[in-house]
mmCIF file of C-alpha atoms in Angstrom:
data_model
loop_
_atom_site.group_PDB
_atom_site.id
_atom_site.type_symbol
_atom_site.label_atom_id
_atom_site.label_comp_id
_atom_site.label_asym_id
_atom_site.label_seq_id
_atom_site.Cartn_x
_atom_site.Cartn_y
_atom_site.Cartn_z
ATOM 1 C CA MET A 292 -0.035 -0.025 0.025
ATOM 2 C CA THR A 293 1.361 3.410 -0.901
ATOM 3 C CA GLU A 294 1.942 6.119 1.717
ATOM 4 C CA THR A 295 -0.695 8.420 0.278
ATOM 5 C CA LYS A 296 -3.333 5.697 0.295
ATOM 6 C CA LYS A 297 -2.528 4.851 3.894
ATOM 7 C CA ARG A 298 -2.690 8.529 4.870
ATOM 8 C CA ALA A 299 -6.095 8.868 3.077
ATOM 9 C CA LEU A 300 -7.399 5.881 5.018
ATOM 10 C CA GLU A 301 -6.259 7.345 8.292
ATOM 11 C CA ILE A 302 -7.889 10.648 7.597
ATOM 12 C CA ASN A 303 -11.109 8.822 6.504
ATOM 13 C CA GLY A 304 -11.110 6.806 9.782
ATOM 14 C CA LEU A 305 -10.640 9.958 11.896
ATOM 15 C CA ARG A 306 -13.424 11.798 10.139
ATOM 16 C CA ARG A 307 -15.737 8.858 10.615
ATOM 17 C CA ALA A 308 -14.876 8.755 14.261
ATOM 18 C CA GLU A 309 -15.636 12.435 14.556
ATOM 19 C CA VAL A 310 -19.048 11.866 12.935
ATOM 20 C CA TRP A 311 -19.795 9.140 15.421
ATOM 21 C CA VAL A 312 -18.839 11.310 18.412
ATOM 22 C CA THR A 313 -20.908 14.201 17.036
ATOM 23 C CA GLY A 314 -23.822 11.894 16.574
ATOM 24 C CA ASP A 315 -23.562 10.536 20.104
ATOM 25 C CA MET A 316 -23.524 14.075 21.517
ATOM 26 C CA LEU A 317 -26.574 15.051 19.509
ATOM 27 C CA VAL A 318 -28.479 11.983 20.724
ATOM 28 C CA LEU A 319 -27.499 12.637 24.327
ATOM 29 C CA SER A 320 -28.493 16.338 24.157
ATOM 30 C CA ILE A 321 -31.856 15.477 22.518
ATOM 31 C CA GLY A 322 -32.456 12.746 25.065
ATOM 32 C CA ARG A 323 -31.664 15.143 27.897
ATOM 33 C CA GLY A 324 -33.870 17.859 26.460
ATOM 34 C CA GLN A 325 -37.043 15.610 26.569
#
């Protein structure tokens, strides 16, 4: 695997993790609001 491809996968994974965390926080805040 090339360095560039490896790097792209890393960034992709990080971005996906960020989305998961943001989604969790949204669910928590909505749940707390009700």
